[in-house]
mmCIF file of C-alpha atoms and ligand atoms in Angstrom:
data_model
loop_
_atom_site.group_PDB
_atom_site.id
_atom_site.type_symbol
_atom_site.label_atom_id
_atom_site.label_comp_id
_atom_site.label_asym_id
_atom_site.label_seq_id
_atom_site.Cartn_x
_atom_site.Cartn_y
_atom_site.Cartn_z
ATOM 1 C CA MET A 304 -23.433 14.323 21.389
ATOM 2 C CA PRO A 305 -25.467 11.101 21.052
ATOM 3 C CA ILE A 306 -23.820 8.105 19.404
ATOM 4 C CA GLN A 307 -26.250 5.935 17.427
ATOM 5 C CA GLN A 308 -25.778 2.194 17.327
ATOM 6 C CA ASN A 309 -26.397 -0.260 14.437
ATOM 7 C CA VAL A 310 -27.261 2.305 11.792
ATOM 8 C CA ASP A 311 -28.355 1.382 8.255
ATOM 9 C CA LEU A 312 -26.139 3.497 5.990
ATOM 10 C CA ALA A 313 -28.464 3.438 2.938
ATOM 11 C CA ALA A 314 -29.492 7.064 3.498
ATOM 12 C CA PHE A 315 -25.856 8.101 4.029
ATOM 13 C CA ASN A 316 -24.422 7.046 0.631
ATOM 14 C CA THR A 317 -25.644 8.058 -2.830
ATOM 15 C CA PHE A 318 -25.272 4.459 -4.062
ATOM 16 C CA GLY A 319 -28.117 3.731 -1.601
ATOM 17 C CA VAL A 320 -26.335 0.591 -0.442
ATOM 18 C CA HIS A 321 -27.775 -0.978 2.704
ATOM 19 C CA CYS A 322 -25.118 -1.919 5.209
ATOM 20 C CA ASN A 323 -24.734 -1.619 8.895
ATOM 21 C CA ALA A 324 -22.446 0.742 10.811
ATOM 22 C CA ARG A 325 -21.764 -0.324 14.353
ATOM 23 C CA TYR A 326 -21.838 3.320 15.496
ATOM 24 C CA LEU A 327 -22.562 6.704 13.918
ATOM 25 C CA ALA A 328 -22.116 10.199 15.357
ATOM 26 C CA GLU A 329 -23.236 13.502 13.859
ATOM 27 C CA ILE A 330 -20.409 16.019 14.147
ATOM 28 C CA ASN A 331 -21.695 19.585 14.510
ATOM 29 C CA SER A 332 -18.739 21.099 16.368
ATOM 30 C CA LEU A 333 -15.137 20.567 17.375
ATOM 31 C CA GLN A 334 -16.416 19.449 20.756
ATOM 32 C CA ASP A 335 -18.537 16.731 19.102
ATOM 33 C CA LEU A 336 -15.494 15.615 17.137
ATOM 34 C CA GLU A 337 -13.257 15.365 20.186
ATOM 35 C CA SER A 338 -15.794 13.435 22.228
ATOM 36 C CA ALA A 339 -16.537 11.030 19.321
ATOM 37 C CA LEU A 340 -12.823 10.389 18.859
ATOM 38 C CA GLY A 341 -12.502 9.774 22.604
ATOM 39 C CA PHE A 342 -15.340 7.223 22.382
ATOM 40 C CA ALA A 343 -13.663 5.419 19.452
ATOM 41 C CA GLN A 344 -10.397 5.312 21.354
ATOM 42 C CA ASP A 345 -12.047 3.900 24.500
ATOM 43 C CA GLU A 346 -13.835 1.228 22.432
ATOM 44 C CA ALA A 347 -10.711 0.566 20.330
ATOM 45 C CA ILE A 348 -12.707 0.774 17.090
ATOM 46 C CA PRO A 349 -11.801 2.319 13.716
ATOM 47 C CA ILE A 350 -13.325 5.580 12.530
ATOM 48 C CA GLN A 351 -14.535 6.656 9.103
ATOM 49 C CA LEU A 352 -15.262 10.249 8.074
ATOM 50 C CA LEU A 353 -18.322 10.792 5.929
ATOM 51 C CA GLY A 354 -19.799 13.862 4.239
ATOM 52 C CA GLY A 355 -22.583 13.444 1.688
ATOM 53 C CA GLY A 356 -21.510 9.875 0.859
ATOM 54 C CA SER A 357 -21.322 10.708 -2.880
ATOM 55 C CA ASN A 358 -17.825 9.369 -3.448
ATOM 56 C CA VAL A 359 -17.839 6.183 -1.372
ATOM 57 C CA LEU A 360 -18.908 2.576 -1.781
ATOM 58 C CA PHE A 361 -19.645 0.572 1.355
ATOM 59 C CA SER A 362 -18.621 -2.922 0.276
ATOM 60 C CA GLN A 363 -19.442 -4.482 3.656
ATOM 61 C CA ASP A 364 -20.763 -3.623 7.128
ATOM 62 C CA TYR A 365 -18.629 -1.079 8.956
ATOM 63 C CA PRO A 366 -17.327 -2.343 12.315
ATOM 64 C CA GLY A 367 -16.388 1.065 13.773
ATOM 65 C CA LEU A 368 -17.686 4.625 14.195
ATOM 66 C CA ILE A 369 -18.857 6.769 11.271
ATOM 67 C CA LEU A 370 -18.277 10.492 11.841
ATOM 68 C CA HIS A 371 -20.954 12.249 9.802
ATOM 69 C CA MET A 372 -19.628 15.770 9.202
ATOM 70 C CA LYS A 373 -22.387 18.353 9.724
ATOM 71 C CA MET A 374 -20.473 21.506 10.779
ATOM 72 C CA ARG A 375 -22.126 24.616 9.336
ATOM 73 C CA GLY A 376 -21.243 28.233 8.529
ATOM 74 C CA ILE A 377 -20.048 30.415 5.649
ATOM 75 C CA GLU A 378 -18.097 33.623 6.221
ATOM 76 C CA CYS A 379 -16.761 36.264 3.813
ATOM 77 C CA LEU A 380 -13.392 37.273 5.249
ATOM 78 C CA ASN A 381 -11.910 40.775 5.275
ATOM 79 C CA GLU A 382 -9.572 40.247 2.315
ATOM 80 C CA PRO A 383 -11.358 40.704 -1.046
ATOM 81 C CA GLY A 384 -12.532 37.392 -2.544
ATOM 82 C CA ARG A 385 -11.641 35.347 0.526
ATOM 83 C CA VAL A 386 -14.434 33.091 1.777
ATOM 84 C CA LYS A 387 -14.465 30.403 4.447
ATOM 85 C CA VAL A 388 -16.894 27.477 4.529
ATOM 86 C CA ALA A 389 -17.424 24.863 7.237
ATOM 87 C CA ALA A 390 -16.875 21.209 6.306
ATOM 88 C CA GLY A 391 -20.517 20.124 6.531
ATOM 89 C CA GLU A 392 -21.954 22.762 4.180
ATOM 90 C CA ASN A 393 -23.441 21.486 0.925
ATOM 91 C CA TRP A 394 -20.986 22.219 -1.909
ATOM 92 C CA HIS A 395 -23.529 23.270 -4.547
ATOM 93 C CA LYS A 396 -25.305 25.630 -2.134
ATOM 94 C CA PHE A 397 -21.910 27.142 -1.344
ATOM 95 C CA VAL A 398 -21.248 27.684 -5.088
ATOM 96 C CA MET A 399 -24.615 29.503 -5.339
ATOM 97 C CA TYR A 400 -23.823 31.557 -2.215
ATOM 98 C CA CYS A 401 -20.533 32.719 -3.776
ATOM 99 C CA LEU A 402 -22.197 33.629 -7.058
ATOM 100 C CA ASN A 403 -24.830 35.673 -5.194
ATOM 101 C CA LYS A 404 -22.065 37.463 -3.273
ATOM 102 C CA GLU A 405 -20.306 38.240 -6.600
ATOM 103 C CA LEU A 406 -17.356 35.994 -5.778
ATOM 104 C CA TYR A 407 -16.322 34.182 -8.935
ATOM 105 C CA GLY A 408 -14.336 31.156 -10.113
ATOM 106 C CA ILE A 409 -16.092 28.020 -8.879
ATOM 107 C CA GLU A 410 -19.203 28.297 -11.067
ATOM 108 C CA ASN A 411 -17.736 25.497 -13.260
ATOM 109 C CA LEU A 412 -17.973 23.233 -10.182
ATOM 110 C CA ALA A 413 -21.730 23.716 -9.793
ATOM 111 C CA LEU A 414 -23.918 20.705 -9.000
ATOM 112 C CA ILE A 415 -21.107 18.473 -7.743
ATOM 113 C CA PRO A 416 -22.818 16.586 -4.915
ATOM 114 C CA GLY A 417 -21.427 16.389 -1.394
ATOM 115 C CA THR A 418 -19.920 18.628 1.222
ATOM 116 C CA ALA A 419 -17.339 21.418 1.186
ATOM 117 C CA GLY A 420 -15.120 19.448 3.591
ATOM 118 C CA ALA A 421 -14.752 16.560 1.134
ATOM 119 C CA ALA A 422 -13.949 18.827 -1.838
ATOM 120 C CA PRO A 423 -10.187 18.970 -1.131
ATOM 121 C CA ILE A 424 -9.930 15.214 -0.505
ATOM 122 C CA GLN A 425 -10.051 14.414 -4.211
ATOM 123 C CA ASN A 426 -9.460 17.988 -5.452
ATOM 124 C CA ILE A 427 -12.864 18.055 -7.121
ATOM 125 C CA GLY A 428 -12.885 19.165 -10.715
ATOM 126 C CA ALA A 429 -15.202 19.658 -13.664
ATOM 127 C CA TYR A 430 -15.443 21.637 -16.905
ATOM 128 C CA GLY A 431 -11.871 22.907 -16.862
ATOM 129 C CA VAL A 432 -11.626 23.966 -13.197
ATOM 130 C CA GLU A 433 -10.275 22.169 -10.138
ATOM 131 C CA LEU A 434 -10.641 23.129 -6.497
ATOM 132 C CA GLU A 435 -6.897 23.757 -6.240
ATOM 133 C CA ASP A 436 -7.228 26.700 -8.707
ATOM 134 C CA PHE A 437 -9.068 28.703 -6.028
ATOM 135 C CA PHE A 438 -7.667 27.117 -2.905
ATOM 136 C CA GLY A 439 -6.747 29.353 0.035
ATOM 137 C CA GLU A 440 -6.194 27.142 3.064
ATOM 138 C CA LEU A 441 -7.687 24.412 5.212
ATOM 139 C CA GLU A 442 -8.332 24.301 8.903
ATOM 140 C CA VAL A 443 -7.878 20.690 9.946
ATOM 141 C CA TYR A 444 -7.846 18.489 13.006
ATOM 142 C CA ASP A 445 -4.942 16.065 12.988
ATOM 143 C CA MET A 446 -6.159 12.859 14.630
ATOM 144 C CA ALA A 447 -2.589 11.638 15.192
ATOM 145 C CA SER A 448 -1.534 14.663 17.263
ATOM 146 C CA GLY A 449 -4.960 15.759 18.521
ATOM 147 C CA GLN A 450 -4.112 19.295 17.317
ATOM 148 C CA ARG A 451 -5.844 21.785 15.057
ATOM 149 C CA ARG A 452 -3.690 23.331 12.336
ATOM 150 C CA ILE A 453 -3.731 25.216 9.047
ATOM 151 C CA MET A 454 -2.662 23.534 5.809
ATOM 152 C CA ASP A 455 -1.687 25.561 2.751
ATOM 153 C CA LYS A 456 -1.844 24.509 -0.887
ATOM 154 C CA ALA A 457 1.641 22.969 -0.937
ATOM 155 C CA ASP A 458 0.780 20.882 2.158
ATOM 156 C CA CYS A 459 -2.232 19.401 0.360
ATOM 157 C CA GLN A 460 -0.215 18.029 -2.625
ATOM 158 C CA PHE A 461 -3.142 18.302 -5.003
ATOM 159 C CA GLY A 462 -3.175 16.229 -8.183
ATOM 160 C CA TYR A 463 -5.764 14.909 -10.620
ATOM 161 C CA ARG A 464 -8.589 13.720 -8.280
ATOM 162 C CA ASP A 465 -5.888 13.328 -5.690
ATOM 163 C CA SER A 466 -4.324 14.949 -2.621
ATOM 164 C CA VAL A 467 -2.192 14.099 0.377
ATOM 165 C CA PHE A 468 -5.466 13.093 2.117
ATOM 166 C CA LYS A 469 -5.755 10.090 -0.215
ATOM 167 C CA GLN A 470 -2.062 9.272 0.270
ATOM 168 C CA GLU A 471 0.187 9.747 3.348
ATOM 169 C CA LEU A 472 -2.512 11.461 5.409
ATOM 170 C CA HIS A 473 -5.238 8.996 4.487
ATOM 171 C CA ASN A 474 -7.781 8.786 7.359
ATOM 172 C CA ARG A 475 -5.591 10.961 9.607
ATOM 173 C CA ILE A 476 -6.990 14.439 8.978
ATOM 174 C CA VAL A 477 -10.440 15.876 9.601
ATOM 175 C CA VAL A 478 -11.177 18.908 7.449
ATOM 176 C CA LEU A 479 -12.964 21.432 9.671
ATOM 177 C CA SER A 480 -13.226 24.304 7.191
ATOM 178 C CA LEU A 481 -12.048 25.328 3.752
ATOM 179 C CA THR A 482 -11.008 28.849 2.715
ATOM 180 C CA LEU A 483 -11.069 29.780 -0.963
ATOM 181 C CA GLN A 484 -9.567 32.750 -2.765
ATOM 182 C CA LEU A 485 -12.183 33.745 -5.311
ATOM 183 C CA SER A 486 -12.214 36.695 -7.681
ATOM 184 C CA PRO A 487 -14.459 39.730 -7.112
ATOM 185 C CA ILE A 488 -13.997 40.394 -10.845
ATOM 186 C CA PRO A 489 -15.702 37.986 -13.268
ATOM 187 C CA ALA A 490 -13.148 35.895 -15.200
ATOM 188 C CA PRO A 491 -15.115 32.949 -16.613
ATOM 189 C CA CYS A 492 -13.124 29.869 -17.583
ATOM 190 C CA VAL A 493 -14.814 28.647 -20.760
ATOM 191 C CA GLU A 494 -12.109 26.722 -22.625
ATOM 192 C CA TYR A 495 -13.463 23.257 -21.816
ATOM 193 C CA PRO A 496 -14.855 22.037 -25.168
ATOM 194 C CA ALA A 497 -18.268 20.765 -23.960
ATOM 195 C CA LEU A 498 -18.822 24.041 -22.100
ATOM 196 C CA ALA A 499 -17.605 26.281 -24.934
ATOM 197 C CA LYS A 500 -19.946 24.452 -27.322
ATOM 198 C CA GLU A 501 -23.043 25.075 -25.184
ATOM 199 C CA LEU A 502 -22.360 28.738 -24.309
ATOM 200 C CA LYS A 503 -24.359 30.821 -26.715
ATOM 201 C CA THR A 504 -22.954 34.287 -25.878
ATOM 202 C CA VAL A 505 -19.623 35.805 -26.956
ATOM 203 C CA GLU A 506 -18.823 37.203 -23.513
ATOM 204 C CA PRO A 507 -20.465 34.841 -21.029
ATOM 205 C CA THR A 508 -20.956 35.917 -17.424
ATOM 206 C CA PRO A 509 -20.249 33.636 -14.443
ATOM 207 C CA GLN A 510 -24.027 33.176 -14.162
ATOM 208 C CA ASP A 511 -24.101 31.959 -17.810
ATOM 209 C CA VAL A 512 -21.344 29.457 -17.005
ATOM 210 C CA PHE A 513 -23.192 28.294 -13.885
ATOM 211 C CA ASP A 514 -26.446 27.845 -15.840
ATOM 212 C CA VAL A 515 -24.816 25.948 -18.706
ATOM 213 C CA VAL A 516 -22.816 23.680 -16.369
ATOM 214 C CA CYS A 517 -26.035 22.842 -14.483
ATOM 215 C CA HIS A 518 -27.846 22.208 -17.772
ATOM 216 C CA ILE A 519 -25.118 19.909 -19.164
ATOM 217 C CA ARG A 520 -24.840 17.981 -15.917
ATOM 218 C CA GLN A 521 -28.599 17.530 -15.594
ATOM 219 C CA SER A 522 -28.844 16.259 -19.171
ATOM 220 C CA LYS A 523 -25.859 13.873 -18.964
ATOM 221 C CA LEU A 524 -25.570 12.597 -15.414
ATOM 222 C CA PRO A 525 -28.167 10.677 -13.410
ATOM 223 C CA ASP A 526 -29.461 12.531 -10.345
ATOM 224 C CA PRO A 527 -28.490 10.283 -7.406
ATOM 225 C CA THR A 528 -31.748 11.112 -5.609
ATOM 226 C CA LYS A 529 -33.609 9.446 -8.513
ATOM 227 C CA LEU A 530 -31.120 6.790 -9.693
ATOM 228 C CA ALA A 531 -28.538 5.808 -7.081
ATOM 229 C CA ASN A 532 -24.920 6.336 -8.202
ATOM 230 C CA ALA A 533 -21.642 7.890 -7.094
ATOM 231 C CA GLY A 534 -20.655 9.773 -10.256
ATOM 232 C CA SER A 535 -17.595 8.574 -12.174
ATOM 233 C CA PHE A 536 -16.540 5.249 -10.739
ATOM 234 C CA PHE A 537 -13.111 5.299 -12.414
ATOM 235 C CA LYS A 538 -10.469 7.955 -12.965
ATOM 236 C CA ASN A 539 -9.308 8.738 -16.482
ATOM 237 C CA PRO A 540 -6.104 6.759 -17.028
ATOM 238 C CA VAL A 541 -2.841 8.602 -17.594
ATOM 239 C CA VAL A 542 -0.357 6.831 -19.891
ATOM 240 C CA SER A 543 3.045 7.614 -21.410
ATOM 241 C CA GLU A 544 3.308 9.132 -24.917
ATOM 242 C CA GLU A 545 4.814 5.793 -26.066
ATOM 243 C CA LYS A 546 1.865 3.841 -24.724
ATOM 244 C CA TYR A 547 -0.514 6.316 -26.350
ATOM 245 C CA ALA A 548 1.265 5.895 -29.706
ATOM 246 C CA ALA A 549 0.886 2.108 -29.380
ATOM 247 C CA LEU A 550 -2.846 2.521 -28.613
ATOM 248 C CA LEU A 551 -3.232 4.690 -31.708
ATOM 249 C CA SER A 552 -1.593 2.126 -33.921
ATOM 250 C CA ASP A 553 -3.640 -0.757 -32.445
ATOM 251 C CA HIS A 554 -7.030 0.935 -32.083
ATOM 252 C CA GLY A 555 -7.118 3.912 -34.439
ATOM 253 C CA ASN A 556 -8.355 7.273 -33.248
ATOM 254 C CA VAL A 557 -8.044 7.126 -29.421
ATOM 255 C CA PRO A 558 -9.115 10.497 -27.948
ATOM 256 C CA ARG A 559 -6.959 12.380 -25.426
ATOM 257 C CA PHE A 560 -7.577 15.322 -23.145
ATOM 258 C CA PRO A 561 -6.046 18.581 -24.408
ATOM 259 C CA THR A 562 -3.276 19.148 -21.857
ATOM 260 C CA PHE A 563 -1.465 17.274 -19.136
ATOM 261 C CA ASP A 564 2.072 16.878 -17.807
ATOM 262 C CA GLU A 565 4.815 16.581 -20.383
ATOM 263 C CA GLY A 566 5.304 13.032 -21.654
ATOM 264 C CA LEU A 567 1.960 11.889 -20.255
ATOM 265 C CA VAL A 568 -1.437 11.581 -21.889
ATOM 266 C CA LYS A 569 -4.820 11.449 -20.157
ATOM 267 C CA ILE A 570 -7.350 9.257 -21.977
ATOM 268 C CA PRO A 571 -11.114 9.277 -21.338
ATOM 269 C CA ALA A 572 -11.966 6.082 -19.442
ATOM 270 C CA ALA A 573 -15.515 6.510 -20.788
ATOM 271 C CA TRP A 574 -14.217 6.020 -24.346
ATOM 272 C CA LEU A 575 -12.417 2.784 -23.422
ATOM 273 C CA LEU A 576 -15.541 1.455 -21.703
ATOM 274 C CA GLU A 577 -17.840 2.506 -24.521
ATOM 275 C CA ILE A 578 -15.683 0.722 -27.137
ATOM 276 C CA LEU A 579 -16.005 -2.394 -24.980
ATOM 277 C CA GLY A 580 -19.798 -2.100 -25.060
ATOM 278 C CA TRP A 581 -20.360 -1.336 -21.375
ATOM 279 C CA LYS A 582 -22.846 1.517 -21.913
ATOM 280 C CA GLY A 583 -26.271 0.419 -20.676
ATOM 281 C CA GLU A 584 -25.043 -3.061 -19.592
ATOM 282 C CA ARG A 585 -26.856 -4.613 -16.627
ATOM 283 C CA GLN A 586 -25.953 -7.267 -14.049
ATOM 284 C CA GLY A 587 -29.072 -7.882 -11.947
ATOM 285 C CA PRO A 588 -29.737 -4.842 -9.742
ATOM 286 C CA VAL A 589 -26.657 -2.926 -10.965
ATOM 287 C CA GLY A 590 -25.784 -1.474 -14.320
ATOM 288 C CA VAL A 591 -23.767 0.987 -16.352
ATOM 289 C CA HIS A 592 -25.575 4.223 -17.141
ATOM 290 C CA ASP A 593 -27.060 4.507 -20.666
ATOM 291 C CA LEU A 594 -25.436 7.868 -21.415
ATOM 292 C CA GLN A 595 -22.238 7.757 -19.352
ATOM 293 C CA PRO A 596 -20.300 4.476 -19.121
ATOM 294 C CA LEU A 597 -18.176 5.770 -16.228
ATOM 295 C CA VAL A 598 -21.227 5.836 -13.972
ATOM 296 C CA ILE A 599 -22.371 2.649 -12.256
ATOM 297 C CA VAL A 600 -25.981 2.752 -11.072
ATOM 298 C CA ASN A 601 -27.940 0.843 -8.459
ATOM 299 C CA TYR A 602 -31.413 0.154 -9.879
ATOM 300 C CA GLY A 603 -32.532 -0.914 -6.413
ATOM 301 C CA GLY A 604 -31.442 -3.461 -3.860
ATOM 302 C CA ALA A 605 -27.830 -3.833 -5.013
ATOM 303 C CA SER A 606 -25.245 -4.653 -2.378
ATOM 304 C CA GLY A 607 -21.779 -3.127 -2.253
ATOM 305 C CA ALA A 608 -20.442 -6.482 -3.469
ATOM 306 C CA ASP A 609 -22.763 -6.406 -6.533
ATOM 307 C CA ILE A 610 -21.412 -2.977 -7.464
ATOM 308 C CA LEU A 611 -17.832 -4.041 -6.848
ATOM 309 C CA ASN A 612 -18.249 -7.169 -9.007
ATOM 310 C CA LEU A 613 -19.489 -5.123 -11.951
ATOM 311 C CA ALA A 614 -16.668 -2.593 -11.489
ATOM 312 C CA GLU A 615 -14.124 -5.421 -11.424
ATOM 313 C CA ASP A 616 -15.537 -6.927 -14.630
ATOM 314 C CA MET A 617 -15.340 -3.521 -16.300
ATOM 315 C CA SER A 618 -11.740 -2.884 -15.297
ATOM 316 C CA ALA A 619 -10.704 -6.467 -16.179
ATOM 317 C CA SER A 620 -12.038 -5.981 -19.718
ATOM 318 C CA VAL A 621 -10.104 -2.698 -20.097
ATOM 319 C CA LEU A 622 -6.959 -4.423 -18.897
ATOM 320 C CA GLU A 623 -7.425 -7.291 -21.322
ATOM 321 C CA LYS A 624 -8.184 -5.186 -24.394
ATOM 322 C CA PHE A 625 -5.990 -2.106 -23.822
ATOM 323 C CA ALA A 626 -3.461 -3.254 -21.172
ATOM 324 C CA ILE A 627 -4.520 -0.273 -19.024
ATOM 325 C CA VAL A 628 -5.212 -0.510 -15.301
ATOM 326 C CA LEU A 629 -8.224 1.599 -14.317
ATOM 327 C CA GLN A 630 -8.078 3.235 -10.899
ATOM 328 C CA THR A 631 -11.253 3.826 -8.955
ATOM 329 C CA GLU A 632 -12.262 7.412 -8.209
ATOM 330 C CA VAL A 633 -14.831 6.209 -5.672
ATOM 331 C CA ARG A 634 -13.429 5.349 -2.252
ATOM 332 C CA ILE A 635 -14.139 1.663 -1.438
ATOM 333 C CA ILE A 636 -14.769 1.098 2.269
HETATM 334 C C1 FAD B 1956 -23.817 12.448 -9.771
HETATM 335 C C2 FAD B 1956 -22.427 12.715 -9.250
HETATM 336 C C3 FAD B 1956 -21.597 13.565 -9.965
HETATM 337 C C4 FAD B 1956 -20.288 13.820 -9.515
HETATM 338 N N1 FAD B 1956 -19.500 14.674 -10.230
HETATM 339 C C5 FAD B 1956 -18.253 14.954 -9.812
HETATM 340 C C6 FAD B 1956 -17.424 15.861 -10.574
HETATM 341 O O1 FAD B 1956 -17.820 16.406 -11.587
HETATM 342 N N2 FAD B 1956 -16.170 16.094 -10.102
HETATM 343 C C7 FAD B 1956 -15.700 15.526 -8.956
HETATM 344 O O2 FAD B 1956 -14.550 15.805 -8.596
HETATM 345 N N3 FAD B 1956 -16.466 14.688 -8.220
HETATM 346 C C8 FAD B 1956 -17.716 14.389 -8.621
HETATM 347 N N4 FAD B 1956 -18.507 13.515 -7.892
HETATM 348 C C9 FAD B 1956 -17.953 12.875 -6.693
HETATM 349 C C10 FAD B 1956 -18.321 13.575 -5.349
HETATM 350 O O3 FAD B 1956 -19.459 14.369 -5.500
HETATM 351 C C11 FAD B 1956 -17.171 14.443 -4.833
HETATM 352 O O4 FAD B 1956 -16.008 13.674 -4.668
HETATM 353 C C12 FAD B 1956 -17.524 15.105 -3.488
HETATM 354 O O5 FAD B 1956 -16.498 15.999 -3.116
HETATM 355 C C13 FAD B 1956 -17.736 14.086 -2.367
HETATM 356 O O6 FAD B 1956 -18.290 14.777 -1.274
HETATM 357 P P1 FAD B 1956 -19.008 13.995 -0.084
HETATM 358 O O7 FAD B 1956 -19.277 14.974 1.000
HETATM 359 O O8 FAD B 1956 -20.166 13.270 -0.605
HETATM 360 O O9 FAD B 1956 -17.842 13.008 0.348
HETATM 361 P P2 FAD B 1956 -17.990 11.508 0.902
HETATM 362 O O10 FAD B 1956 -18.375 10.619 -0.224
HETATM 363 O O11 FAD B 1956 -18.819 11.493 2.116
HETATM 364 O O12 FAD B 1956 -16.475 11.227 1.285
HETATM 365 C C14 FAD B 1956 -15.479 11.163 0.286
HETATM 366 C C15 FAD B 1956 -14.120 11.015 0.978
HETATM 367 O O13 FAD B 1956 -13.835 12.208 1.707
HETATM 368 C C16 FAD B 1956 -13.623 11.911 3.090
HETATM 369 N N5 FAD B 1956 -14.178 13.027 3.856
HETATM 370 C C17 FAD B 1956 -15.445 13.512 3.808
HETATM 371 N N6 FAD B 1956 -15.562 14.581 4.599
HETATM 372 C C18 FAD B 1956 -14.349 14.796 5.167
HETATM 373 C C19 FAD B 1956 -13.843 15.755 6.089
HETATM 374 N N7 FAD B 1956 -14.584 16.744 6.578
HETATM 375 N N8 FAD B 1956 -12.534 15.655 6.457
HETATM 376 C C20 FAD B 1956 -11.742 14.668 5.954
HETATM 377 N N9 FAD B 1956 -12.172 13.732 5.101
HETATM 378 C C21 FAD B 1956 -13.463 13.805 4.697
HETATM 379 C C22 FAD B 1956 -14.316 10.575 3.332
HETATM 380 O O14 FAD B 1956 -13.730 9.872 4.393
HETATM 381 C C23 FAD B 1956 -14.095 9.872 1.991
HETATM 382 O O15 FAD B 1956 -12.801 9.304 1.955
HETATM 383 C C24 FAD B 1956 -19.817 13.232 -8.321
HETATM 384 C C25 FAD B 1956 -20.670 12.380 -7.584
HETATM 385 C C26 FAD B 1956 -21.955 12.132 -8.048
HETATM 386 C C27 FAD B 1956 -22.862 11.249 -7.246
#
């Protein structure tokens, strides 16, 4: 497995940020992974896993080895609805594969960029469905022990755009493959208001859901191949009921998402940012998308620092006006 030296990462992150990685290795097999890890150990350099680069921001040059996950393969297992996908497969293509095989459930997660292996890292979610709803198990490589093992749903500690891989096991686990438990019987999830509004039929099929999700996403979100971005930069903040009541009395009709844990309220970060006038704002080569204030875009030539500066200004204004700390959804490297 060749290890490339001094690689420009612009083509490896959807923000299109130019920065230099000291080394980069394409990981097509377990053997590639083990030899790349051996190299990093010999050189005493850090490692960074990378899939499609659609949820990361390189804020500076990377001094270690990037492991670009390229492992391929999709397999329908013997149990009904059970399907296994290798970490390097494209997520959206996998969603289409499942739909074609009449395996249902993840059609709401259509068009999310990136790889299958990264999907559990932040428990991807959209239009009323999260990965954890259809999770079976993960096959992982534990870099601390050098062992392969299986992790079940409880092991992964999934939360809202969160998992154990962003917490205690941060940078310790390589996802090799993901197994989902899908339904051979159509059971579309159509409660999400924006989805329900667009579905024109009384009894929509999974294909209808897939089509409408793709349509909504294409009309609302910038395609990173045309306008560089990494999707939502911030997570929606979760506040106590008391805090929410205070926001209502100070700012009037603050929207909330329909359900969440008892005593807690999830507020759309996009609403907070829109009230503050961030939609369409520009700072040199970076800006906030015209239709979606959660999305920061690189109009061309922006550095990671430019993007970070804008993000910091946005979160500082939310803190000042609403006394809410925004957390980033994008992983800053
Ligand atoms: C236009 C746009 C829309 C988006 N919409 C959504 C959305 O609706 N919902 C949503 O949840 N996300 C969304 N995202 C974010 C992103 O697509 C997802 O988080 C996706 O799962 C990231 O996949 P990736 O392969 O690009 O991961 P990367 O950005 O390459 O990596 C993300 C993290 O996962 C780690 N990682 C990657 N591969 C592995 C592996 N095999 N093993 C262990 N760790 C690994 C990386 O180290 C990094 O910490 C959107 C992004 C864009 C650009």
